Coordinates of C-alpha atoms in Angstrom, one line a residue:
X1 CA 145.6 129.4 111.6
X2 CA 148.2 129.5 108.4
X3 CA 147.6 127.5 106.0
X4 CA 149.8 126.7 102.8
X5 CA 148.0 125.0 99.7
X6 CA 150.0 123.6 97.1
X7 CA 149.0 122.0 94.1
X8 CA 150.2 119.1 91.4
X9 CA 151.7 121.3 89.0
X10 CA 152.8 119.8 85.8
X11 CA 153.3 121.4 81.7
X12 CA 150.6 119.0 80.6
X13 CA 147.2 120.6 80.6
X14 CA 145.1 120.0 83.9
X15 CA 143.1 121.7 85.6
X16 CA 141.4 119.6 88.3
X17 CA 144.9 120.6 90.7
X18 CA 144.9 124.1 90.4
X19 CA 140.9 124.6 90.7
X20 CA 140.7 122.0 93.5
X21 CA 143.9 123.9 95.7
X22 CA 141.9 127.5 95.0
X23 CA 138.7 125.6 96.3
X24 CA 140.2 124.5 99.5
X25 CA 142.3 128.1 100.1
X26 CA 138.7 129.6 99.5
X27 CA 137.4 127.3 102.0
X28 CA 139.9 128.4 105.0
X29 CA 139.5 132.0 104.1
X30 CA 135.9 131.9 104.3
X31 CA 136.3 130.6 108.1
X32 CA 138.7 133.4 109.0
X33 CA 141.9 131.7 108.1
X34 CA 145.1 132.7 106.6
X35 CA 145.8 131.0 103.4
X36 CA 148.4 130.9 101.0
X37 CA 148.7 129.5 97.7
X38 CA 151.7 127.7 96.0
X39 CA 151.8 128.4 92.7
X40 CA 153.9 127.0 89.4
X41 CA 154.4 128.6 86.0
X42 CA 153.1 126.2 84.0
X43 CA 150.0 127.6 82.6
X44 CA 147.4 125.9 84.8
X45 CA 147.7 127.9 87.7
X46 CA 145.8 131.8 86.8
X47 CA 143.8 134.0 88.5
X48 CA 144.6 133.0 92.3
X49 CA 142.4 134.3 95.2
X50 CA 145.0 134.1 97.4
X51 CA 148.7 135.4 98.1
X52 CA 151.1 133.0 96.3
X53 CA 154.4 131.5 96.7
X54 CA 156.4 130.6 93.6
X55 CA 157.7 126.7 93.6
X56 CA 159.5 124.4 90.6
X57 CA 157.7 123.4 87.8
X58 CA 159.1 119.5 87.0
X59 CA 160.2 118.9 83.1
X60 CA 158.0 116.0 81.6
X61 CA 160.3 112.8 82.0
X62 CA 162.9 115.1 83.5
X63 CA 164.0 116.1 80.1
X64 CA 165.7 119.4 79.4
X65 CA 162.9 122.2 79.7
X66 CA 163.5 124.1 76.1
X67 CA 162.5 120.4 74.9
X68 CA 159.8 119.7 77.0
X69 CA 157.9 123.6 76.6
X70 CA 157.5 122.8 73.1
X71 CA 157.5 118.8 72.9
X72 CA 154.9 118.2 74.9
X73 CA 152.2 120.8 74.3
X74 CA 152.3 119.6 70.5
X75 CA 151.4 116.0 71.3
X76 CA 148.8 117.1 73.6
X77 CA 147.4 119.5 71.0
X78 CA 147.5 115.8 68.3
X79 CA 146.1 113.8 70.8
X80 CA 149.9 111.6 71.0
X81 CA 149.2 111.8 75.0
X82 CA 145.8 109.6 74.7
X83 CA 147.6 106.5 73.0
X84 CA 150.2 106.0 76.3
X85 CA 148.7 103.4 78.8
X86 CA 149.3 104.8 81.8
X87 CA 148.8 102.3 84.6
X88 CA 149.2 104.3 87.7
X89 CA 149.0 107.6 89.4
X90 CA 153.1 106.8 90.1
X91 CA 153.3 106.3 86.3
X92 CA 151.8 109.7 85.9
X93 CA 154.3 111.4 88.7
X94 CA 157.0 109.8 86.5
X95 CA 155.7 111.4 83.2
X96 CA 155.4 114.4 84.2
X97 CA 158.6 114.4 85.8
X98 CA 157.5 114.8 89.8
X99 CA 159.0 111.6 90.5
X100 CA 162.4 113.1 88.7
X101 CA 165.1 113.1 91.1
X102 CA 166.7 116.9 90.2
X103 CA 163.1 118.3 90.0
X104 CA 162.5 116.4 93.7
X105 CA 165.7 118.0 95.1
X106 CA 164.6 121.7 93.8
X107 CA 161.0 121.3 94.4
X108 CA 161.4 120.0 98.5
X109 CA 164.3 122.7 98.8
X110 CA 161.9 125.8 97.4
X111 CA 158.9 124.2 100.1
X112 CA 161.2 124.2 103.1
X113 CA 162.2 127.6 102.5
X114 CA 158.4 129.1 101.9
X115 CA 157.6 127.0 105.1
X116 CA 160.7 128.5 107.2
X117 CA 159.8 132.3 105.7
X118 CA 155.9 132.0 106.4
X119 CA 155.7 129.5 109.2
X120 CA 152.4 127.4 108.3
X121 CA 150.2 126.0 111.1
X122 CA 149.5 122.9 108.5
X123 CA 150.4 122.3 104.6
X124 CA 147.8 121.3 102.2
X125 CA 149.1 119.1 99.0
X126 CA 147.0 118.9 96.3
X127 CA 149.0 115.9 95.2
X128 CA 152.0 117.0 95.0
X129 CA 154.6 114.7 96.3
X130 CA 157.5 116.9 97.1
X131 CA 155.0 119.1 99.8
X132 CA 155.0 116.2 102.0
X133 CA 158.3 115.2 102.1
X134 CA 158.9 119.2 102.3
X135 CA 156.8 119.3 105.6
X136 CA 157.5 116.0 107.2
X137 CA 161.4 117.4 107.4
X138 CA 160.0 120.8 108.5
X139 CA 157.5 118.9 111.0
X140 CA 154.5 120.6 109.7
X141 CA 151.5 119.0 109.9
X142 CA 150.4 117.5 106.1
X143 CA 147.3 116.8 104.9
X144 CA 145.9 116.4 101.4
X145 CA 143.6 115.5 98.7
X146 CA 143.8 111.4 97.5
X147 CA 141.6 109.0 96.6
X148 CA 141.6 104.9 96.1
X149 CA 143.0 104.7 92.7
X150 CA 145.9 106.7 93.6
X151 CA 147.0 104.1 96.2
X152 CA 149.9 101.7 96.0
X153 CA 147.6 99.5 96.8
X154 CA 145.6 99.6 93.9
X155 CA 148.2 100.1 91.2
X156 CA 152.1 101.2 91.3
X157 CA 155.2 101.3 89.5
X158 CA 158.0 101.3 92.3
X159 CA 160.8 101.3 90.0
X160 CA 159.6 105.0 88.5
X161 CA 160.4 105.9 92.3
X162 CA 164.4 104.9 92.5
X163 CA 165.5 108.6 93.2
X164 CA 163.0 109.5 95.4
X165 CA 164.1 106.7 97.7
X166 CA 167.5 108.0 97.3
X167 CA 166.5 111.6 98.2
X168 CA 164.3 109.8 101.0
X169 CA 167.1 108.0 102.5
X170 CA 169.3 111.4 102.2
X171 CA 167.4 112.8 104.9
X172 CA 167.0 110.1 107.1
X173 CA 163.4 109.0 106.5
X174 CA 161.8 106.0 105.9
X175 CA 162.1 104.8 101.9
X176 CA 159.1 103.1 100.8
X177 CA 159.2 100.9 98.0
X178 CA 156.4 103.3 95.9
X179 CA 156.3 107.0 96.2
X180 CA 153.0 106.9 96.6
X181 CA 153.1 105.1 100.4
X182 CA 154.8 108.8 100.9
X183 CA 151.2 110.1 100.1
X184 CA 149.2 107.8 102.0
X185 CA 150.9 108.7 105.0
X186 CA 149.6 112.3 105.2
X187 CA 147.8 113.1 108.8
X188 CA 144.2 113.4 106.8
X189 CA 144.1 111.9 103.6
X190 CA 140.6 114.1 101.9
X191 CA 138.7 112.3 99.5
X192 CA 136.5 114.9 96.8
X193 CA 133.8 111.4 96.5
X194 CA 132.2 108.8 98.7
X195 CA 132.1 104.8 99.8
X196 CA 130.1 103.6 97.0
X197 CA 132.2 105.2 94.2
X198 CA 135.6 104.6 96.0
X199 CA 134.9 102.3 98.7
X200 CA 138.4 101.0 99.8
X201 CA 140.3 104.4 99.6
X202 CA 142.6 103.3 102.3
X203 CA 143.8 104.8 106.0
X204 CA 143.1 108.3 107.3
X205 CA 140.7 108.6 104.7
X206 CA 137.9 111.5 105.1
X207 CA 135.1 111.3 102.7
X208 CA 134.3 115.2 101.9
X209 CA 131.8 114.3 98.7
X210 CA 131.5 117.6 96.4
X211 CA 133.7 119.9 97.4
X212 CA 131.5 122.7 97.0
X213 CA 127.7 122.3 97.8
X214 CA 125.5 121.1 94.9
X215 CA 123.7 123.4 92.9
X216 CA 120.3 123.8 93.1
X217 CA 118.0 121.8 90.8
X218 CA 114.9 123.4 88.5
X219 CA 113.0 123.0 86.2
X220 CA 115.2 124.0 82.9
X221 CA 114.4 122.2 79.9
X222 CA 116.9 119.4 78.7
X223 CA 117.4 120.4 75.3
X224 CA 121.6 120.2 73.9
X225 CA 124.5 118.0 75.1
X226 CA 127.9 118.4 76.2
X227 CA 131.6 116.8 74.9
X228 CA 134.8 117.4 77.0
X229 CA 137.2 115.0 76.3
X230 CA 140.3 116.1 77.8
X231 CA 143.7 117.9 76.8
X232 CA 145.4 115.7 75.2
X233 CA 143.0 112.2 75.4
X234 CA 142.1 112.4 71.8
X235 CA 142.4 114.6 68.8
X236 CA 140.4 117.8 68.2
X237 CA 138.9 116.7 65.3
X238 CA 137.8 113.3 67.3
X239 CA 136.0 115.7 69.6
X240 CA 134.6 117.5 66.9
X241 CA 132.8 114.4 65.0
X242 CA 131.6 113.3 68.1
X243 CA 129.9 116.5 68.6
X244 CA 128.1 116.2 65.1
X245 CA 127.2 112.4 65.4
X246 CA 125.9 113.3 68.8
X247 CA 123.4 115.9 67.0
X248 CA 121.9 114.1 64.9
X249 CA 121.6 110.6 66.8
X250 CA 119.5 113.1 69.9
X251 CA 117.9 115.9 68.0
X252 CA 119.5 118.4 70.2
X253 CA 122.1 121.2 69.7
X254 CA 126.0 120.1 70.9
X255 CA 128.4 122.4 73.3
X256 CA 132.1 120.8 72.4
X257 CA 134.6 122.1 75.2
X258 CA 138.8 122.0 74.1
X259 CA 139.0 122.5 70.9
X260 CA 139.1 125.3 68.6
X261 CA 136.4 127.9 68.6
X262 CA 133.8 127.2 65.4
X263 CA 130.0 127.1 64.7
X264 CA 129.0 123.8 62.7
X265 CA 125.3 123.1 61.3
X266 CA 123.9 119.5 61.6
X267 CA 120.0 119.2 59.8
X268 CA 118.5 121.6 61.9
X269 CA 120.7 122.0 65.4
X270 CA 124.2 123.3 65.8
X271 CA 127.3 122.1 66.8
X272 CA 129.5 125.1 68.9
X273 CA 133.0 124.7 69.6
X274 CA 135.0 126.3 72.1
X275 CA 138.0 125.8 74.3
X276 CA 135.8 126.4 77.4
X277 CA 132.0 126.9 78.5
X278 CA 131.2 127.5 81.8
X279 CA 129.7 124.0 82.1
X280 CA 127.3 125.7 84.8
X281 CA 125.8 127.3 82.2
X282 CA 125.4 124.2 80.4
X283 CA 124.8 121.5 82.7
X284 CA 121.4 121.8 84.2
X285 CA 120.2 122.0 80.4
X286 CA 122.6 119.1 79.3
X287 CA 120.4 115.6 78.3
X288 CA 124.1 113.6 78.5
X289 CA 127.6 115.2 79.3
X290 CA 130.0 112.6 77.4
X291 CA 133.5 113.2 79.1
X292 CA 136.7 111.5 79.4
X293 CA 136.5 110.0 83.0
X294 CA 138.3 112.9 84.6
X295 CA 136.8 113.4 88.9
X296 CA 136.1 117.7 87.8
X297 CA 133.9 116.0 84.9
X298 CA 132.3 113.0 86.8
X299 CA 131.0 114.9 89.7
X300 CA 129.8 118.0 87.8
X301 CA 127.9 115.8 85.8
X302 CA 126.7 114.3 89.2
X303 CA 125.8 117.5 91.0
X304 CA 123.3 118.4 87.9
X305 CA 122.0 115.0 87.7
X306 CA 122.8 114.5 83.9
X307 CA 123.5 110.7 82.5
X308 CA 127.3 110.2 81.6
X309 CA 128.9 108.7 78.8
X310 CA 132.5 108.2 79.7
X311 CA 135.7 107.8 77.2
X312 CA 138.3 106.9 79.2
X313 CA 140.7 105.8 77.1
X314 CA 144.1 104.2 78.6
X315 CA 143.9 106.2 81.5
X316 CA 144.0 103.8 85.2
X317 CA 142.1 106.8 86.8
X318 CA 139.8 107.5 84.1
X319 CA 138.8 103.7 83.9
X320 CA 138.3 103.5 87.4
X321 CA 136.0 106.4 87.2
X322 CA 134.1 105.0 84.5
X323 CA 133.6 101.5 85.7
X324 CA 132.5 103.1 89.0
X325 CA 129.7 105.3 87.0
X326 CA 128.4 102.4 85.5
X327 CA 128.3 100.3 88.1
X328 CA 126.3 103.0 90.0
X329 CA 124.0 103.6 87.3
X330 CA 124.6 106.8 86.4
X331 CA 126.3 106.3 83.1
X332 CA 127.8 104.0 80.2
X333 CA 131.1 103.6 79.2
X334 CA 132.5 103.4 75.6
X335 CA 136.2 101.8 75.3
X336 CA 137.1 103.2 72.2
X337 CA 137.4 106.8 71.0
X338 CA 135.0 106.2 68.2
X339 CA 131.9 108.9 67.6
X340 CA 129.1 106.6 66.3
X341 CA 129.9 104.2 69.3
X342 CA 130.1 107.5 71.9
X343 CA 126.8 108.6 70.2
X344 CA 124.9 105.3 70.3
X345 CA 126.2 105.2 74.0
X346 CA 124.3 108.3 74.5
X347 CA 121.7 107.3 72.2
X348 CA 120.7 104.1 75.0
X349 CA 121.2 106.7 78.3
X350 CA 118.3 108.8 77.0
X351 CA 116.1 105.4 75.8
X352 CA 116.4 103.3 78.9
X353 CA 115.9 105.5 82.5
X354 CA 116.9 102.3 84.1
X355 CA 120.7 102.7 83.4
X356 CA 120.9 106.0 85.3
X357 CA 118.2 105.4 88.0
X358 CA 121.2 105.7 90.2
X359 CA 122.0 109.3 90.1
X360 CA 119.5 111.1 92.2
X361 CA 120.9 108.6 95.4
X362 CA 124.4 109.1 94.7
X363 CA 123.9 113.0 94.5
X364 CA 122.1 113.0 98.1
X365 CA 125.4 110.3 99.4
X366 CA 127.7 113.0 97.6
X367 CA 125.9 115.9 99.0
X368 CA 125.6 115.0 102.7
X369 CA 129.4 114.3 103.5
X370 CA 130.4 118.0 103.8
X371 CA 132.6 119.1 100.8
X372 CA 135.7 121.8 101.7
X373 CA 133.5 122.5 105.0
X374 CA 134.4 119.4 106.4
X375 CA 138.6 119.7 105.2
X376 CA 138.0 122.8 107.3
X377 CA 136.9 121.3 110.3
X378 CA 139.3 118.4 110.2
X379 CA 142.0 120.5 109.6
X380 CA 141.2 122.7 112.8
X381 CA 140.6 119.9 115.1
X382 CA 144.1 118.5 114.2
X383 CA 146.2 121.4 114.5
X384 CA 144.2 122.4 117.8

């Protein structure tokens, strides 16, 4: 079996798309399969494990790319990104300019061709809108990641989606009022999380918990903490200050991931700075991982059992993800971007057990659902 993975790709800073696609091409070469890997130039997407196919990278509210390359990456870099509500994962297709109609147009056109030029058994869309509507006209089979707050159900903006029901109606298929009833309508909708955290994630969903299978648990010593919060949420030095307050309120050293690399000394621990840590590293030592709500960050925090203290700021996903947490018991969240309230937060996670005496059963629900072994599976006994 053939099998083409393409991700979200955007010029903001993410991640999650990119790592998540290499995950599932990983998991379908590791049964014997042949994958292949669409890829963007927009700095997310490195080091692929598997051949790659070169597709459009949209412009960030469809403006004129020499604007956007150097627009955007500067308000990340202040923190300007963090202050937008953003109220829907269609909001979010809109500002990064998937939901533009041009970029649409390009992006569908570059797919079809790949799809014609390699012949896919079945397509794999990491979110990215213009992959399904790209193998719907092709008749490939389309599957994908999702999850509940990426529904229309639980939040859209249909007007964002104007051209896409143009380009929609174009080519003869139905036009759905959001763009995102394009994504629910994939043959197997995979979500990376389970029915307690997202319990109404809609139809053809397949609960696949952590993708990968969680790590095993010893004996290390709990002895630093860990701040990620996000490209672009809030300011560096934000970051920064909450790794110090964090020091001193736990007594422990502080690992402080996106920002610029420095060493800072608080009484007697330190405060390190880096744009990355392998969090693996870091995790099974970590006494709280305070994050800003992002599914990468929740469920590594799950896998290693560590209490969460969540900053989601204006983010619908984010929130979502924090409420769910709390709810759960495996975590606080704090509204406001504010170190002595993210630190007093983390301060009560390590006081009271009761408030994260849900972990251990949500890592067992999370663990036993199958992670990319079961995409595998589901993908095979679809295409036959």
């Amino acid at each position: 079996m053939k099998v083409l993975v393409v991700p979200m790709v955007a010029r903001s800073r993410m991640g999650g798309p990119w790592s998540r696609a290499q995950r599932v091409a990983r998991a379908f070469q590791d049964a014997g399969h042949e994958a292949v890997l669409a890829w963007g130039d927009d700095g997310n997407c490195a080091n692929p494990i598997a051949p790659t196919l070169e597709i459009p990278v949209p412009s960030p509210l469809g403006l004129p790319e020499a604007i956007a390359r150097h627009t955007f990456p500067l308000a990340s870099r202040l923190g300007l990104m963090g202050r937008k509500p953003v109220h829907s994962f269609e909001e979010v297709l809109w500002l990064t300019g998937a939901l533009d109609e041009r970029y649409t147009r390009a992006a569908v056109d570059a797919l079809r061709a790949h799809m014609r030029a390699i012949r896919p058994d079945v397509v794999y869309s990491e979110f990215n809108l213009a992959t399904v509507i790209a193998a719907r006209a092709e008749g490939v089979p389309c599957v994908g990641s999702a999850s509940q707050p990426t529904t229309a159900s639980y939040a859209s903006h249909p007007r964002n989606s104007a051209g896409i029901r143009r380009l929609l109606r174009e080519m003869g298929m139905p036009a759905p009022a959001s763009s995102l009833t394009v994504l629910e309508g994939m043959r197997r909708r995979f979500i990376p999380s389970c029915p307690t955290l997202e319990p109404r994630a809609g139809e053809r969903a397949v609960y696949c918990g952590f993708l990968d299978e969680a790590p095993a648990l010893t004996a290390t010593p709990r002895d630093c903490a860990l701040v990620y919060l996000g490209a672009g949420s809030v300011p560096a030095g934000v970051a920064v200050r909450t790794g110090r307050e964090l020091a001193e309120a736990l007594g422990c050293d502080v690992y402080v991931a996106g920002v610029a690399e420095a060493v800072q000394t608080v009484g007697d621990h330190e405060v390190t700075c880096a744009p990355r840590f392998d969090f693996a590293d870091l995790l099974p030592r970590a006494r709280v991982f305070v994050h800003h709500g992002g599914q990468n960050s929740m469920m590594d925090a799950l896998s290693y059992e560590v209490p969460q203290v969540i900053v989601p700021g204006r983010v619908f996903e984010r929130q979502f993800n924090a409420e769910a947490v709390e709810n759960v018991r495996c975590g606080l969240t704090v509204r406001e971007s504010k170190p002595a309230l993210i630190a007093r937060a983390a301060r009560t996670l390590v006081d009271e057990p009761a408030l994260t005496s849900g972990i251990r059963g949500l890592r067992a629900e999370l663990s036993s659902l199958g992670g990319v072994a079961r995409i595998v599976c589901e993908v095979e006994e679809l295409v036959g």
